[in-house]
Coordinates of C-alpha atoms in Angstrom, one line a residue:
Chain A
X1 CA -7.9 22.2 21.5
X2 CA -9.2 19.7 18.9
X3 CA -11.4 18.1 21.7
X4 CA -13.7 21.1 21.5
X5 CA -12.8 22.9 18.4
X6 CA -13.9 22.3 14.7
X7 CA -12.6 19.1 12.9
X8 CA -10.7 19.6 9.7
X9 CA -12.6 18.7 6.4
X10 CA -11.6 17.7 2.9
X11 CA -11.7 20.5 0.5
X12 CA -13.2 18.6 -2.4
X13 CA -14.5 15.1 -3.2
X14 CA -12.1 14.6 -5.9
X15 CA -9.3 15.6 -3.5
X16 CA -10.6 13.0 -1.2
X17 CA -10.8 10.2 -3.8
X18 CA -7.2 11.1 -4.8
X19 CA -5.8 11.1 -1.4
X20 CA -7.4 7.6 -0.7
X21 CA -6.3 6.3 -4.0
X22 CA -2.8 7.6 -3.3
X23 CA -2.9 5.8 0.0
X24 CA -3.8 2.6 -1.9
X25 CA -1.4 3.0 -4.9
X26 CA 2.1 2.1 -3.7
X27 CA 5.3 0.4 -4.7
X28 CA 3.5 -2.9 -4.8
X29 CA 1.2 -1.9 -7.8
X30 CA 4.4 -1.4 -10.0
X31 CA 6.7 -4.2 -8.4
X32 CA 4.6 -6.8 -6.6
X33 CA 1.7 -7.4 -8.7
X34 CA 3.4 -8.1 -12.1
X35 CA 5.7 -10.5 -10.3
X36 CA 2.6 -12.2 -8.5
X37 CA 0.9 -12.5 -11.9
X38 CA 3.9 -13.8 -13.7
X39 CA 4.5 -16.5 -11.0
X40 CA 0.9 -17.6 -10.5
X41 CA -0.6 -18.7 -13.9
X42 CA -0.3 -15.5 -16.0
X43 CA -3.7 -14.5 -17.4
X44 CA -5.4 -17.2 -15.3
X45 CA -4.2 -15.5 -12.1
X46 CA -6.7 -12.7 -13.2
X47 CA -9.7 -15.0 -12.6
X48 CA -9.0 -15.4 -8.8
X49 CA -7.7 -11.8 -8.8
X50 CA -11.0 -10.3 -10.1
X51 CA -13.1 -12.7 -7.8
X52 CA -11.3 -11.5 -4.7
X53 CA -11.6 -7.9 -6.0
X54 CA -15.3 -8.3 -5.7
X55 CA -15.4 -10.5 -2.6
X56 CA -12.8 -9.0 -0.5
X57 CA -11.1 -5.8 -1.8
X58 CA -14.3 -3.6 -2.7
X59 CA -16.2 -4.9 0.5
X60 CA -13.3 -4.1 2.8
X61 CA -12.9 -0.7 1.1
X62 CA -16.7 0.1 1.9
X63 CA -16.3 -1.4 5.4
X64 CA -13.4 0.9 6.3
X65 CA -15.0 3.9 4.7
X66 CA -18.0 3.3 6.7
X67 CA -16.3 2.6 10.0
X68 CA -14.2 5.9 9.5
X69 CA -17.2 8.2 8.7
X70 CA -19.1 6.8 11.5
X71 CA -16.2 7.3 13.9
X72 CA -16.0 11.0 12.7
X73 CA -19.4 11.6 13.7
X74 CA -18.2 11.0 17.3
X75 CA -15.1 13.1 16.7
X76 CA -12.8 10.0 16.5
X77 CA -10.2 9.9 13.6
X78 CA -8.4 6.7 14.7
X79 CA -9.4 3.2 15.2
X80 CA -9.4 3.0 19.2
X81 CA -12.2 5.6 19.3
X82 CA -14.1 4.2 16.1
X83 CA -14.2 0.5 17.6
X84 CA -15.3 2.0 21.0
X85 CA -18.3 3.6 19.4
X86 CA -19.1 0.3 17.4
X87 CA -18.8 -2.1 20.5
X88 CA -19.7 -0.8 23.9
X89 CA -17.1 -3.0 25.6
X90 CA -14.0 -1.9 27.5
X91 CA -11.9 -4.1 25.3
X92 CA -12.9 -2.4 22.0
X93 CA -10.5 0.5 22.2
X94 CA -7.6 -1.7 22.6
X95 CA -8.3 -3.8 19.5
X96 CA -8.5 -0.4 17.8
X97 CA -4.8 0.3 19.1
X98 CA -3.8 -2.4 16.7
X99 CA -4.8 0.1 13.9
X100 CA -2.3 2.7 15.4
X101 CA 0.4 0.1 15.9
X102 CA 0.3 -1.1 12.3
X103 CA 0.2 2.3 10.6
X104 CA 3.0 3.6 12.8
X105 CA 5.2 0.6 12.4
X106 CA 4.8 0.4 8.6
X107 CA 5.4 4.2 8.5
X108 CA 9.0 3.6 10.3
X109 CA 10.3 1.5 7.7
X110 CA 8.3 2.4 4.6
X111 CA 9.4 5.9 4.6
X112 CA 13.1 4.8 4.6
X113 CA 12.3 2.6 1.5
X114 CA 10.5 5.5 -0.2
X115 CA 13.6 7.6 0.4
X116 CA 15.5 5.2 -1.8
X117 CA 13.3 5.8 -4.7
X118 CA 13.8 9.6 -4.2
X119 CA 17.6 8.9 -4.1
X120 CA 17.5 6.7 -7.3
X121 CA 15.6 9.2 -9.2
X122 CA 18.4 11.8 -8.5
X123 CA 21.0 9.2 -9.5
X124 CA 19.2 8.6 -12.7
X125 CA 19.1 12.2 -13.8
X126 CA 22.8 12.6 -12.6
X127 CA 23.7 9.4 -14.7
X128 CA 25.3 7.7 -11.7
X129 CA 24.6 4.5 -13.1
X130 CA 25.2 3.3 -16.7
X131 CA 26.2 0.1 -18.6
X132 CA 25.8 -1.8 -15.2
X133 CA 25.7 -5.4 -14.9
X134 CA 23.5 -7.4 -12.3
X135 CA 26.7 -7.7 -10.0
X136 CA 27.6 -4.0 -10.1
X137 CA 24.1 -2.8 -9.6
X138 CA 23.5 -5.1 -6.7
X139 CA 26.8 -3.7 -5.3
X140 CA 25.6 0.0 -6.0
X141 CA 22.4 -0.9 -4.1
X142 CA 24.0 -2.4 -1.1
X143 CA 26.7 0.2 -0.9
X144 CA 23.9 3.0 -0.9
X145 CA 22.1 1.0 1.9
X146 CA 25.4 0.9 3.9
X147 CA 25.7 -2.8 3.8
X148 CA 28.9 -2.7 1.7
X149 CA 31.1 0.0 0.1
X150 CA 31.6 0.8 -3.5
X151 CA 33.4 3.5 -5.6
X152 CA 30.1 5.5 -5.6
X153 CA 29.1 5.0 -1.9
X154 CA 31.7 4.8 0.7
X155 CA 29.3 5.4 3.7
X156 CA 25.7 5.4 4.4
X157 CA 25.4 9.2 4.8
X158 CA 23.9 10.0 1.4
X159 CA 21.0 7.4 2.2
X160 CA 20.8 9.0 5.6
X161 CA 20.6 12.5 4.3
X162 CA 17.8 11.5 1.6
X163 CA 16.0 9.7 4.5
X164 CA 15.9 12.9 6.5
X165 CA 14.7 14.8 3.4
X166 CA 11.9 12.3 2.8
X167 CA 10.9 12.5 6.4
X168 CA 10.9 16.2 6.3
X169 CA 8.7 16.3 3.2
X170 CA 6.3 13.7 4.9
X171 CA 6.0 15.6 8.1
X172 CA 5.6 19.0 6.3
X173 CA 2.6 17.6 4.5
X174 CA 1.1 16.2 7.6
X175 CA 1.8 19.5 9.4
X176 CA -0.2 21.4 7.0
X177 CA -3.3 19.3 7.6
X178 CA -5.9 17.5 5.7
X179 CA -7.0 20.0 3.1
X180 CA -4.0 22.1 2.7
X181 CA -1.4 19.3 3.1
X182 CA -2.6 15.7 2.2
X183 CA -5.3 16.8 -0.3
X184 CA -3.0 19.2 -2.0
X185 CA -0.2 16.6 -2.3
X186 CA -2.5 14.0 -3.8
X187 CA -3.8 16.5 -6.2
X188 CA -0.3 17.2 -7.5
X189 CA 1.3 13.6 -7.0
X190 CA -1.5 11.4 -8.3
X191 CA -1.7 13.0 -11.7
X192 CA 2.0 13.2 -12.1
X193 CA 2.2 9.5 -11.2
X194 CA -0.3 8.5 -13.9
X195 CA 1.2 10.7 -16.5
X196 CA 4.7 9.3 -15.9
X197 CA 3.4 5.8 -15.7
X198 CA 1.6 6.1 -19.0
X199 CA 4.7 7.7 -20.7
X200 CA 6.8 4.9 -19.5
X201 CA 4.2 2.3 -20.5
X202 CA 4.1 3.9 -24.1
X203 CA 7.9 4.0 -24.4
X204 CA 8.2 0.3 -23.3
X205 CA 5.3 -0.8 -25.7
X206 CA 7.3 0.8 -28.6
X207 CA 10.5 -0.7 -27.6
X208 CA 9.9 -3.9 -29.6
X209 CA 12.9 -5.9 -29.7
X210 CA 15.8 -3.8 -28.2
X211 CA 18.7 -5.9 -29.3
X212 CA 18.0 -7.6 -32.8
X213 CA 20.7 -10.2 -32.1
X214 CA 18.2 -11.7 -29.5
X215 CA 14.8 -11.7 -31.3
X216 CA 13.2 -13.6 -28.7
X217 CA 13.8 -11.0 -26.1
X218 CA 11.0 -8.7 -26.8
X219 CA 8.4 -6.6 -25.2
X220 CA 5.5 -8.7 -26.8
X221 CA 7.0 -11.9 -25.0
X222 CA 7.2 -10.0 -21.9
X223 CA 3.4 -9.4 -22.1
X224 CA 2.9 -13.0 -23.0
X225 CA 4.9 -13.8 -19.9
X226 CA 2.4 -12.0 -17.7
X227 CA -0.9 -12.6 -19.7
X228 CA -0.8 -16.0 -21.4
X229 CA -3.0 -18.0 -19.1
X230 CA -2.0 -21.3 -17.6
X231 CA -5.5 -22.8 -16.6
X232 CA -3.8 -25.8 -14.9
X233 CA -2.6 -23.3 -12.3
X234 CA -6.2 -22.7 -11.2
X235 CA -6.3 -26.1 -9.6
X236 CA -3.6 -25.0 -7.0
X237 CA -5.0 -23.4 -3.9
X238 CA -1.8 -21.5 -3.4
X239 CA -2.7 -19.5 -6.5
X240 CA -6.1 -18.5 -5.1
X241 CA -4.5 -17.4 -1.8
X242 CA -1.8 -15.4 -3.8
X243 CA -4.7 -13.5 -5.5
X244 CA -6.4 -13.0 -2.3
X245 CA -3.1 -11.8 -0.7
X246 CA -2.4 -9.4 -3.7
X247 CA -6.0 -7.8 -3.6
X248 CA -5.5 -7.3 0.2
X249 CA -2.0 -5.6 -0.1
X250 CA -2.8 -3.5 -3.0
X251 CA -5.7 -1.7 -1.6
X252 CA -4.0 -0.8 1.6
X253 CA -6.6 -2.1 3.7
X254 CA -6.3 -3.4 7.4
X255 CA -4.0 -0.4 8.4
X256 CA -6.4 2.1 9.9
X257 CA -5.6 4.7 7.2
X258 CA -8.8 4.7 5.2
X259 CA -10.7 5.2 8.5
X260 CA -8.7 8.2 9.4
X261 CA -9.2 9.8 6.0
X262 CA -13.0 9.0 6.0
X263 CA -13.4 10.3 9.5
X264 CA -13.1 14.0 8.0
X265 CA -16.3 13.5 6.0
X266 CA -19.7 15.0 6.8
X267 CA -22.3 12.4 8.0
X268 CA -24.2 12.6 4.5
X269 CA -21.3 12.7 2.4
X270 CA -21.2 9.8 -0.2
X271 CA -18.9 6.9 0.7
X272 CA -20.4 4.2 -1.7
X273 CA -19.2 5.9 -4.9
X274 CA -15.9 7.3 -3.6
X275 CA -14.9 3.8 -2.2
X276 CA -15.6 2.2 -5.7
X277 CA -13.7 5.3 -7.5
X278 CA -10.6 4.7 -5.4
X279 CA -10.5 1.0 -5.7
X280 CA -10.9 1.3 -9.5
X281 CA -8.2 3.8 -9.7
X282 CA -5.9 1.5 -7.7
X283 CA -6.7 -1.3 -10.1
X284 CA -5.9 0.9 -13.1
X285 CA -2.5 1.7 -11.6
X286 CA -1.9 -2.0 -10.9
X287 CA -3.4 -4.1 -13.8
X288 CA -3.2 -1.7 -16.7
X289 CA 0.0 0.3 -15.8
X290 CA 2.1 -1.9 -13.3
X291 CA 1.6 -5.1 -15.5
X292 CA 2.9 -2.9 -18.5
X293 CA 6.2 -1.6 -17.4
X294 CA 8.7 -3.6 -15.2
X295 CA 8.1 -7.2 -16.4
X296 CA 7.8 -6.7 -20.1
X297 CA 10.7 -4.5 -20.3
X298 CA 12.8 -7.0 -18.2
X299 CA 12.0 -9.8 -20.7
X300 CA 12.9 -7.6 -23.5
X301 CA 16.3 -6.8 -22.0
X302 CA 17.3 -9.9 -20.0
X303 CA 15.2 -12.8 -21.7
X304 CA 12.4 -15.0 -20.1
X305 CA 14.7 -17.2 -18.0
X306 CA 16.6 -14.3 -16.5
X307 CA 13.4 -12.5 -15.8
X308 CA 12.0 -15.5 -14.1
X309 CA 15.0 -15.6 -11.9
X310 CA 14.7 -11.7 -11.2
X311 CA 11.1 -12.2 -10.4
X312 CA 11.9 -15.0 -7.8
X313 CA 14.5 -12.5 -6.2
X314 CA 11.5 -10.1 -5.4
X315 CA 10.2 -6.8 -5.9
X316 CA 13.3 -4.8 -4.8
X317 CA 15.5 -6.8 -7.0
X318 CA 13.2 -5.9 -9.9
X319 CA 12.8 -2.3 -9.0
X320 CA 16.2 -1.2 -7.7
X321 CA 18.5 -3.5 -9.6
X322 CA 17.0 -4.6 -12.8
X323 CA 15.3 -1.4 -13.8
X324 CA 18.4 0.7 -13.3
X325 CA 20.4 -1.8 -15.5
X326 CA 17.7 -1.3 -18.4
X327 CA 17.5 2.4 -18.0
X328 CA 21.4 2.6 -18.0
X329 CA 21.6 0.4 -21.0
X330 CA 22.8 1.8 -24.4
X331 CA 19.8 0.1 -26.0
X332 CA 17.5 2.4 -24.1
X333 CA 17.8 5.9 -25.5
X334 CA 17.2 8.8 -22.9
X335 CA 17.4 6.1 -20.2
X336 CA 18.5 8.8 -17.6
X337 CA 15.2 10.5 -18.1
X338 CA 12.9 7.5 -18.1
X339 CA 14.9 6.2 -15.0
X340 CA 14.1 9.7 -13.2
X341 CA 10.5 9.3 -14.2
X342 CA 10.2 5.6 -13.0
X343 CA 11.7 6.4 -9.6
X344 CA 9.9 9.6 -9.2
X345 CA 6.8 7.9 -9.9
X346 CA 7.6 5.2 -7.2
X347 CA 8.3 8.2 -4.9
X348 CA 4.9 9.7 -5.4
X349 CA 3.3 6.3 -5.0
X350 CA 5.2 5.9 -1.8
X351 CA 4.7 9.5 -0.2
X352 CA 1.0 9.5 -1.0
X353 CA 1.0 6.3 1.2
X354 CA 3.3 7.2 3.8
X355 CA 1.5 10.4 4.7
X356 CA -1.9 8.3 5.1
X357 CA 0.1 6.1 7.5
X358 CA 0.9 9.1 9.8
X359 CA -2.5 10.4 9.8
X360 CA -4.1 7.8 12.3
X361 CA -1.6 8.7 15.1
X362 CA -1.9 12.3 14.4
X363 CA -5.7 12.1 14.6
X364 CA -5.4 10.0 17.9
X365 CA -3.4 12.7 19.5
X366 CA -5.5 15.4 18.4
X367 CA -8.9 13.9 19.0
X368 CA -8.2 11.9 22.2
X369 CA -5.5 14.0 23.8
X370 CA -6.7 17.5 22.7
X371 CA -3.2 18.3 21.0
X372 CA -2.8 20.7 18.2
X373 CA -2.1 19.2 14.8
X374 CA 1.4 20.8 15.0
X375 CA 2.2 19.2 18.4
X376 CA 0.8 15.9 17.3
X377 CA 2.9 15.8 14.2
X378 CA 6.0 16.9 16.0
X379 CA 5.4 14.1 18.6
X380 CA 5.1 11.6 15.7
X381 CA 8.0 12.8 13.8
X382 CA 10.3 12.5 16.9
X383 CA 9.1 9.1 17.6
X384 CA 9.4 7.8 14.1
X385 CA 12.9 9.3 13.5
X386 CA 14.1 7.7 16.7
X387 CA 12.8 4.2 15.7
X388 CA 13.9 4.4 12.0
X389 CA 17.6 4.5 13.3
X390 CA 17.3 0.7 14.2
X391 CA 16.0 0.1 10.6
X392 CA 18.8 1.9 8.9
X393 CA 21.8 0.6 10.9
X394 CA 20.4 -3.0 11.3
X395 CA 19.0 -3.4 7.8
X396 CA 21.4 -6.1 6.6
X397 CA 20.4 -8.1 9.9
X398 CA 16.8 -8.5 9.0
X399 CA 15.3 -5.8 11.2
X400 CA 13.1 -4.2 8.4
X401 CA 11.9 -7.7 7.2
X402 CA 10.8 -8.7 10.7
X403 CA 8.8 -5.4 11.2
X404 CA 7.3 -6.0 7.6
X405 CA 6.2 -9.4 8.4
X406 CA 4.4 -8.8 11.7
X407 CA 3.0 -5.3 11.1
X408 CA 2.9 -5.0 7.3
X409 CA 1.6 -8.7 6.3
X410 CA 0.3 -10.7 9.2
X411 CA -1.0 -7.7 11.3
X412 CA -3.1 -6.4 8.3
X413 CA -5.3 -9.5 7.9
X414 CA -5.7 -9.7 11.7
X415 CA -6.9 -6.1 11.9
X416 CA -9.2 -6.4 8.8
X417 CA -10.8 -9.5 10.3
X418 CA -11.3 -7.8 13.6
X419 CA -12.9 -4.6 11.9
X420 CA -15.2 -6.8 9.7
X421 CA -16.5 -8.7 12.5
X422 CA -16.9 -5.6 14.7
X423 CA -18.8 -3.8 12.0
X424 CA -20.9 -6.6 10.4
X425 CA -21.6 -8.6 13.3
X426 CA -21.1 -6.7 16.8
X427 CA -22.4 -3.4 15.4
X428 CA -24.9 -5.1 13.3
X429 CA -25.0 -5.8 9.6
X430 CA -28.2 -3.8 9.2
X431 CA -26.9 -0.9 10.9
X432 CA -23.6 -1.1 9.0
X433 CA -25.3 -1.4 5.8
X434 CA -27.4 1.7 6.4
X435 CA -24.2 3.5 7.5
X436 CA -22.5 2.7 4.3
X437 CA -25.4 3.7 2.0
X438 CA -26.2 6.9 3.9
X439 CA -25.8 10.0 1.6
X440 CA -24.5 7.6 -1.2
X441 CA -24.4 8.8 -4.8
X442 CA -24.8 5.1 -5.8
X443 CA -26.7 2.4 -4.0
X444 CA -24.3 -0.5 -3.1
X445 CA -25.7 -3.6 -4.7
X446 CA -27.5 -5.8 -2.0
X447 CA -25.6 -8.7 -3.0
X448 CA -22.7 -7.2 -1.1
X449 CA -24.6 -7.1 2.2
X450 CA -24.3 -11.0 2.3
X451 CA -20.8 -10.9 0.9
X452 CA -19.5 -8.4 3.7
X453 CA -21.4 -10.5 6.4
X454 CA -20.4 -13.8 5.5
X455 CA -17.9 -14.2 2.6
X456 CA -15.4 -11.6 3.4
X457 CA -14.8 -12.6 7.0
X458 CA -14.7 -16.2 5.9
X459 CA -11.9 -15.3 3.3
X460 CA -10.0 -13.5 5.9
X461 CA -10.1 -16.3 8.4
X462 CA -8.9 -18.6 5.6
X463 CA -6.0 -16.2 4.6
X464 CA -5.1 -15.8 8.5
X465 CA -5.2 -19.4 9.1
X466 CA -3.1 -20.2 6.0
X467 CA -0.5 -17.6 6.7
X468 CA -0.3 -18.6 10.2
X469 CA 0.5 -22.2 9.5
X470 CA 2.6 -21.4 6.4
X471 CA 4.7 -18.4 7.6
X472 CA 3.7 -17.0 11.0
X473 CA 4.8 -20.2 12.9
X474 CA 8.1 -20.6 11.0
X475 CA 8.9 -16.9 11.4
X476 CA 7.9 -16.8 15.1
X477 CA 10.4 -19.7 15.9
X478 CA 13.0 -18.4 13.7
X479 CA 13.2 -21.5 11.6
X480 CA 14.8 -19.8 8.5
X481 CA 16.7 -17.1 10.3
X482 CA 20.5 -16.7 9.9
X483 CA 21.9 -17.3 13.3
X484 CA 23.9 -14.0 13.0
X485 CA 20.5 -12.0 12.7
X486 CA 18.7 -13.7 15.6
X487 CA 19.7 -10.9 18.2
X488 CA 18.5 -8.2 15.8
X489 CA 15.4 -10.1 15.0
X490 CA 14.6 -10.1 18.7
X491 CA 15.5 -6.5 18.8
X492 CA 12.8 -5.7 16.2
X493 CA 10.3 -7.7 18.2
X494 CA 11.3 -5.7 21.3
X495 CA 10.8 -2.5 19.5
X496 CA 7.4 -3.6 18.1
X497 CA 6.2 -4.8 21.7
X498 CA 7.5 -1.5 23.2
X499 CA 5.5 0.5 20.6
X500 CA 2.3 -1.7 21.1
X501 CA 2.4 -1.2 25.0
X502 CA 3.0 2.5 24.8
X503 CA 0.1 2.7 22.4
X504 CA -2.2 0.7 24.7
X505 CA -1.1 2.9 27.8
X506 CA -1.9 5.9 25.8
X507 CA -5.3 4.6 25.0
X508 CA -5.9 3.9 28.6
X509 CA -4.9 7.2 29.7
X510 CA -6.9 9.0 27.0
X511 CA -10.1 7.2 28.1
X512 CA -9.4 7.7 31.7
X513 CA -8.8 11.5 31.0
X514 CA -12.0 11.8 28.8
X515 CA -14.2 10.0 31.2
X516 CA -13.0 12.2 34.2
X517 CA -14.0 15.3 32.1
X518 CA -17.4 13.9 31.2
Chain B
X1 CA 7.1 -17.6 -25.8
X2 CA 4.5 -16.1 -28.1
X3 CA 1.6 -13.9 -27.0
X4 CA -1.3 -16.4 -27.6
X5 CA -4.8 -15.4 -28.5
X6 CA -6.0 -16.4 -25.0
X7 CA -3.3 -14.0 -23.5
X8 CA -4.6 -11.3 -25.6
X9 CA -8.2 -11.9 -24.7
X10 CA -7.3 -12.0 -21.0
X11 CA -5.3 -8.6 -21.4
X12 CA -8.2 -7.1 -23.3
X13 CA -10.9 -8.3 -20.9
X14 CA -8.9 -7.0 -17.8
X15 CA -8.2 -3.6 -19.4
X16 CA -11.8 -3.2 -20.6
X17 CA -13.3 -4.1 -17.1
X18 CA -11.0 -1.8 -15.2
X19 CA -11.0 1.1 -17.7
X20 CA -15.0 1.0 -17.6
X21 CA -15.0 0.9 -13.8
X22 CA -12.6 4.0 -13.8
X23 CA -14.7 5.9 -16.4
X24 CA -18.1 5.2 -15.1
X25 CA -17.1 5.9 -11.3
X26 CA -15.4 9.1 -12.3
X27 CA -18.2 10.2 -14.5
X28 CA -20.7 9.9 -11.6
X29 CA -18.2 11.5 -9.2
X30 CA -17.8 14.6 -11.5
X31 CA -21.6 14.7 -12.2
X32 CA -22.6 14.6 -8.6
X33 CA -19.9 17.1 -7.6
X34 CA -21.3 19.4 -10.2
X35 CA -24.8 19.1 -8.9
X36 CA -23.6 20.0 -5.5

């Protein structure tokens, strides 16, 4: 039983860094970031982006690594136990349950989206799409999702089988454990992801002007679209909030996943340098590679105006509609192969994140209920497989979007604010600072002591307040909801409430059991 | 839309900052890993 047995450990430091970087590098690095940059001032967006990387991203990384390793000393691999040792209050563990709620809720729908990337990589190599238009590719995607039917897909079953395969791979990795499963996956998937992304970026750099009949549609103009700075945008507070939001999402903070990984460190293992290395790796994937693929090639193929329209349509539109049209075009030689690489790199980005989302609940069941890893993973797999049915079959009714808003957007900033206040104010800034620097291969500059104590929570409060007014209230009161979707949106809310209540009851039971044992 | 000098400067600066961070942090990671 894990309550008394040895806790697992990471095999190597580089393996841990790749696993945490894999958690951070996700679909958003390649799809969300370039759209955000292009829409919010181009090169000028990078000014607030880097400022928030320093004041929000890196500090939160260190805070989460610190809370995680501290919790691991007390044999806690999930947020309820970690918060309980930070704050000697009966409520602490229930705040920590939010970390479990967020990670399992995102896992439910994220893994389904991840399965689309696996599916599209197979469709690419099989040449299932070629010479498509935006209309036919939109129809291809919606028929694959079971929303409509087309000549290629007459039912949802291909998507369903690929979902099962993706879940099987995820749970097999979790089943194998920290070192033999998650670390091994990261050591294979992360280098491949970077190799594929570099090859794609080089190919796109060298595309020039794919159709000489339209000389203005070029890769150089695509880079200009992302990077030419519009300094007037800096006077708009929305740009600053967009930059803070992007930094927040890209590092996968506020989910309880980094804590879980860091809990398997030894008390004197470094976290200062590891946190910096993982944040830097994520930025390399996002700013250097993510900005060099989808948007530049979209401008080269569709032109500036159409790309602006595509960017307005969101990340899925860019990734699953526009990119396949480009790879299926006669102006993109070996498009099947490059399409395969594009979707496989998205799959690697997805799976290294989704296994991280499964780990907090697995650690919770192991550490607080004494379950074996195999039993814990089986329990998680059954729960997630039941819940994902609603996401798959009610996709067109906004079920996934509702879960994504409350767990994957608003919930993250709430959890990040709670953990920052608990660590830097309740546990104490001096103790927290000592914890983060213990065993460090670098000394965190003292400037960050004040940043973590004052500036990071302040930015989080502003972000939370802004999103609450701008989107949480309208979403809560269904102001923009399609009437037909309303019952399903309430269904999604009921599912999330049920997950939250069950997790709270489990936390209560675990603490009741453990106290009676002591 | 042409790629302006300012655009090139922003791209170059962003890349230099990030690549330097990656190189320095991983250099230190490998160096300390060897020591241990």
